[in-house]
Amino acid sequence: QASVQAAIAACSACSIAADIIVVSSASNASVTQAVLSVYSNVRVLLRDTESLAQLYNCGADGATGDAILFLREGVLLQKEVLQALYKALAADEHIGAVGPFTNRTVYEWQYLNAERLAADGVEPSAALKRSWTEPTDSLFLENFALLVRRDVFDGAGRFCTDFPWVGGEDIDLSFRLKCRGYQLLRVPVYLPHIDTQLYRVCDMVRTKSRPLLLQAWGLDIGLPESLWQK
């Protein structure tokens, strides 16, 4: 509910007439429908799957805009962040997708330690602005908050539905976009992701995506990004 409220407010503040679609696993149907029943302008789509790739693709089918912003539950969208993402995406037609920083990530090297910054009296957004003045090229973007051009997304084949749960589908899409010649930009703006935790790179327990990425790209998610770059 907090994520939906934040998205509605951000779109309204930016004067963006967005299709707001919540796609949920059918196993969560009763909870999802009860929580979101008060929002007449929010569509709820239910699918019998736990695959984030399948859920995201379903949401994309229902959207009508030229760009799609994929948001994970718990991400609180803000006006300034939405504006910055759209500005970065619109800067060049060869930019296929853009994304922000957050306090939660599957990959430690892209982690913004908001708690530590707050303890030092520093706002995460302020820290980013001091470190980066412009969007920077990224090897891949996570889909906790991913803004992508619709034609680029469709042309790349969308998220691969072979990924059975959560994780890996964003890396796979990012690499396919890179192979098609598109830039992926990480924008120096911060989006808080509530009620989540940081998964360590060396944690191999949850990696259902690991063999799929190895087969498709020859890359292991337990390796440092510097080796991926090479």
C-alpha positions as a printed Julia matrix, in Angstrom:
230×3 Matrix{Float64}:
   0.0     0.0     0.0
   2.84    2.4     0.83
   4.42    1.72   -2.56
   1.16    2.38   -4.41
   0.51    5.59   -2.5
   4.02    6.84   -3.23
   3.72    6.0    -6.94
   0.37    7.78   -7.27
   1.71   10.87   -5.49
   4.92   11.0    -7.56
   3.09   10.64  -10.88
   0.58   13.3    -9.87
   3.32   15.71   -8.8
   5.08   15.2   -12.14
   1.8    15.51  -14.1
   2.31   12.05  -15.55
  -0.84   10.16  -16.56
   0.45    6.68  -15.76
  -1.17    3.26  -15.86
  -0.6     2.0   -12.33
  -0.72   -1.78  -12.37
  -0.03   -4.13   -9.48
   0.76   -7.67  -10.52
   0.64  -10.23   -7.75
   1.01  -13.95   -7.36
  -2.38  -15.62   -7.07
  -1.26  -17.07   -3.73
  -1.43  -13.51   -2.33
  -4.74  -12.64   -4.01
  -6.85  -12.05   -0.9
  -4.29   -9.8     0.78
  -3.46   -7.84   -2.37
  -7.08   -7.21   -3.32
  -8.08   -6.24    0.22
  -5.24   -3.74    0.59
  -5.7    -2.13   -2.84
  -9.48   -2.2    -3.17
  -9.7     1.48   -2.15
  -7.74    2.63   -5.21
 -10.11    2.94   -8.14
  -7.3     3.98  -10.52
  -5.07    0.99   -9.75
  -5.44   -2.24  -11.7
  -4.64   -5.5    -9.92
  -3.6    -8.47  -12.06
  -3.22  -11.91  -10.52
  -1.09  -14.68  -12.0
  -0.42  -18.2   -10.83
   3.36  -17.83  -10.65
   6.16  -16.83   -8.28
   8.4   -15.73  -11.15
   9.07  -12.0   -11.06
   9.9   -12.13  -14.77
   6.44  -13.49  -15.59
   4.73  -11.02  -13.26
   6.62   -8.05  -14.73
   5.89   -9.14  -18.31
   2.21   -9.42  -17.42
   2.23   -5.87  -16.09
   3.95   -4.65  -19.24
   1.18   -6.24  -21.32
  -1.37   -4.1   -19.51
   0.52   -0.8   -19.74
   0.06    1.66  -22.61
   2.88    4.19  -22.22
   6.07    4.62  -24.24
   8.11    3.86  -21.12
   7.61    1.36  -18.31
   8.76    1.81  -14.74
   9.08   -1.51  -12.95
   8.85   -1.15   -9.17
   9.26   -3.79   -6.5
   6.97   -3.87   -3.5
   8.5    -1.76   -0.72
  10.09    0.83   -3.03
   8.81    4.32   -2.26
   8.86    6.41   -5.43
   9.51   10.16   -5.1
   8.83   13.08   -7.43
  12.49   14.13   -7.73
  13.62   10.6    -8.47
  10.93   10.05  -11.11
  11.88   13.32  -12.81
  15.58   12.45  -12.77
  14.98    8.98  -14.23
  12.82   10.31  -17.06
  15.32   13.08  -17.81
  18.16   10.58  -18.02
  16.21    8.2   -20.25
  15.19   11.0   -22.6
  18.72   12.35  -23.0
  19.61   10.0   -25.88
  17.76    7.38  -27.92
  20.63    4.95  -27.35
  19.93    4.9   -23.61
  17.79    1.82  -23.17
  17.13    1.86  -19.44
  17.98    3.78  -16.27
  17.85    3.06  -12.57
  18.56    4.67   -9.16
  20.43    3.66   -6.01
  18.71    2.11   -3.02
  19.41    0.86    0.5
  18.67   -2.72   -0.56
  20.37   -4.72   -3.27
  21.26   -8.29   -4.1
  24.74   -7.11   -5.12
  26.94   -5.47   -2.5
  28.97   -3.33   -4.87
  25.85   -1.32   -5.74
  24.68   -1.0    -2.14
  24.1     2.41   -0.58
  24.48    2.07    3.18
  21.75    4.5     4.16
  21.83    3.46    7.82
  25.52    4.26    8.17
  25.08    7.57    6.36
  22.14    8.5     8.57
  24.19    7.67   11.68
  26.8    10.11   10.43
  24.14   12.75    9.86
  24.31   12.49    6.07
  21.3    12.21    3.76
  21.75    9.47    1.13
  20.64   11.81   -1.67
  23.16   14.43   -0.59
  25.94   11.85   -0.48
  25.14   10.73   -4.02
  25.16   14.28   -5.36
  28.62   14.83   -3.93
  29.99   11.64   -5.44
  28.27   11.69   -8.85
  27.17   14.75  -10.78
  25.87   12.85  -13.8
  24.35    9.45  -14.58
  27.04    6.82  -15.07
  27.25    3.82  -17.37
  26.4     0.55  -15.67
  27.13   -3.06  -16.56
  23.61   -4.0   -15.5
  20.62   -2.55  -13.67
  18.47   -4.2   -11.04
  14.72   -4.14  -11.48
  13.68   -2.91   -8.03
  13.14    0.39   -9.88
  13.88    0.11  -13.61
  12.71    2.63  -16.19
  12.94    1.27  -19.73
  11.68    2.33  -23.14
   8.8     0.1   -24.22
  10.11   -0.49  -27.73
  13.54   -1.34  -26.36
  12.05   -3.71  -23.79
   9.9    -5.47  -26.37
  12.7    -5.57  -28.94
  15.04   -7.28  -26.48
  12.5   -10.01  -25.81
  11.34   -8.77  -22.37
  12.29  -10.57  -19.16
  13.24  -14.18  -19.67
  10.56  -16.34  -18.06
  12.98  -19.23  -17.5
  13.92  -17.56  -14.2
  11.62  -19.26  -11.65
  11.64  -16.81   -8.75
  13.31  -13.45   -8.09
  16.79  -12.57   -9.27
  18.81  -13.0   -12.44
  16.1   -11.87  -14.84
  17.33   -8.26  -14.54
  20.96   -9.2   -15.21
  19.92  -11.27  -18.21
  17.82   -8.44  -19.68
  20.61   -5.92  -19.03
  23.14   -8.03  -20.93
  20.75   -8.47  -23.85
  20.24   -4.7   -23.98
  24.01   -4.19  -23.9
  24.44   -6.66  -26.78
  21.91   -4.66  -28.78
  24.03   -1.53  -28.33
  22.05    0.29  -25.64
  23.47    2.19  -22.7
  22.33    1.44  -19.17
  22.63    4.37  -16.8
  22.63    4.48  -13.02
  21.24    7.85  -12.0
  22.62    9.44   -8.81
  19.28    9.54   -7.0
  18.13    7.48   -4.02
  14.97    5.47   -3.48
  14.31    3.91   -0.07
  13.27    0.26   -0.08
  11.43   -0.5     3.16
  11.24   -3.76    5.12
  13.94   -5.51    3.11
  17.42   -6.79    3.74
  20.77   -6.9     1.97
  21.68  -10.25    0.49
  25.38  -10.94    0.45
  27.02  -11.84   -2.83
  28.55  -14.97   -1.29
  25.14  -16.26   -0.17
  24.46  -19.08   -2.61
  21.43  -20.53   -0.83
  18.85  -18.38   -2.64
  20.42  -18.47   -6.1
  17.93  -20.35   -8.25
  19.07  -18.04  -11.04
  22.71  -19.08  -10.78
  22.71  -22.05  -13.22
  20.61  -20.12  -15.73
  23.07  -17.21  -15.8
  25.99  -19.61  -16.05
  24.4   -21.35  -19.01
  23.37  -18.17  -20.82
  26.35  -15.91  -20.12
  29.09  -17.98  -18.52
  29.01  -15.71  -15.46
  28.64  -16.67  -11.83
  26.88  -14.2    -9.54
  29.38  -15.07   -6.81
  32.17  -13.37   -8.77
  33.13   -9.7    -8.28
  31.78   -7.28  -10.88
  35.32   -6.4   -11.93
  35.67   -9.89  -13.4
  32.3    -9.52  -15.15
  33.51   -6.31  -16.74
  36.57   -8.06  -18.18
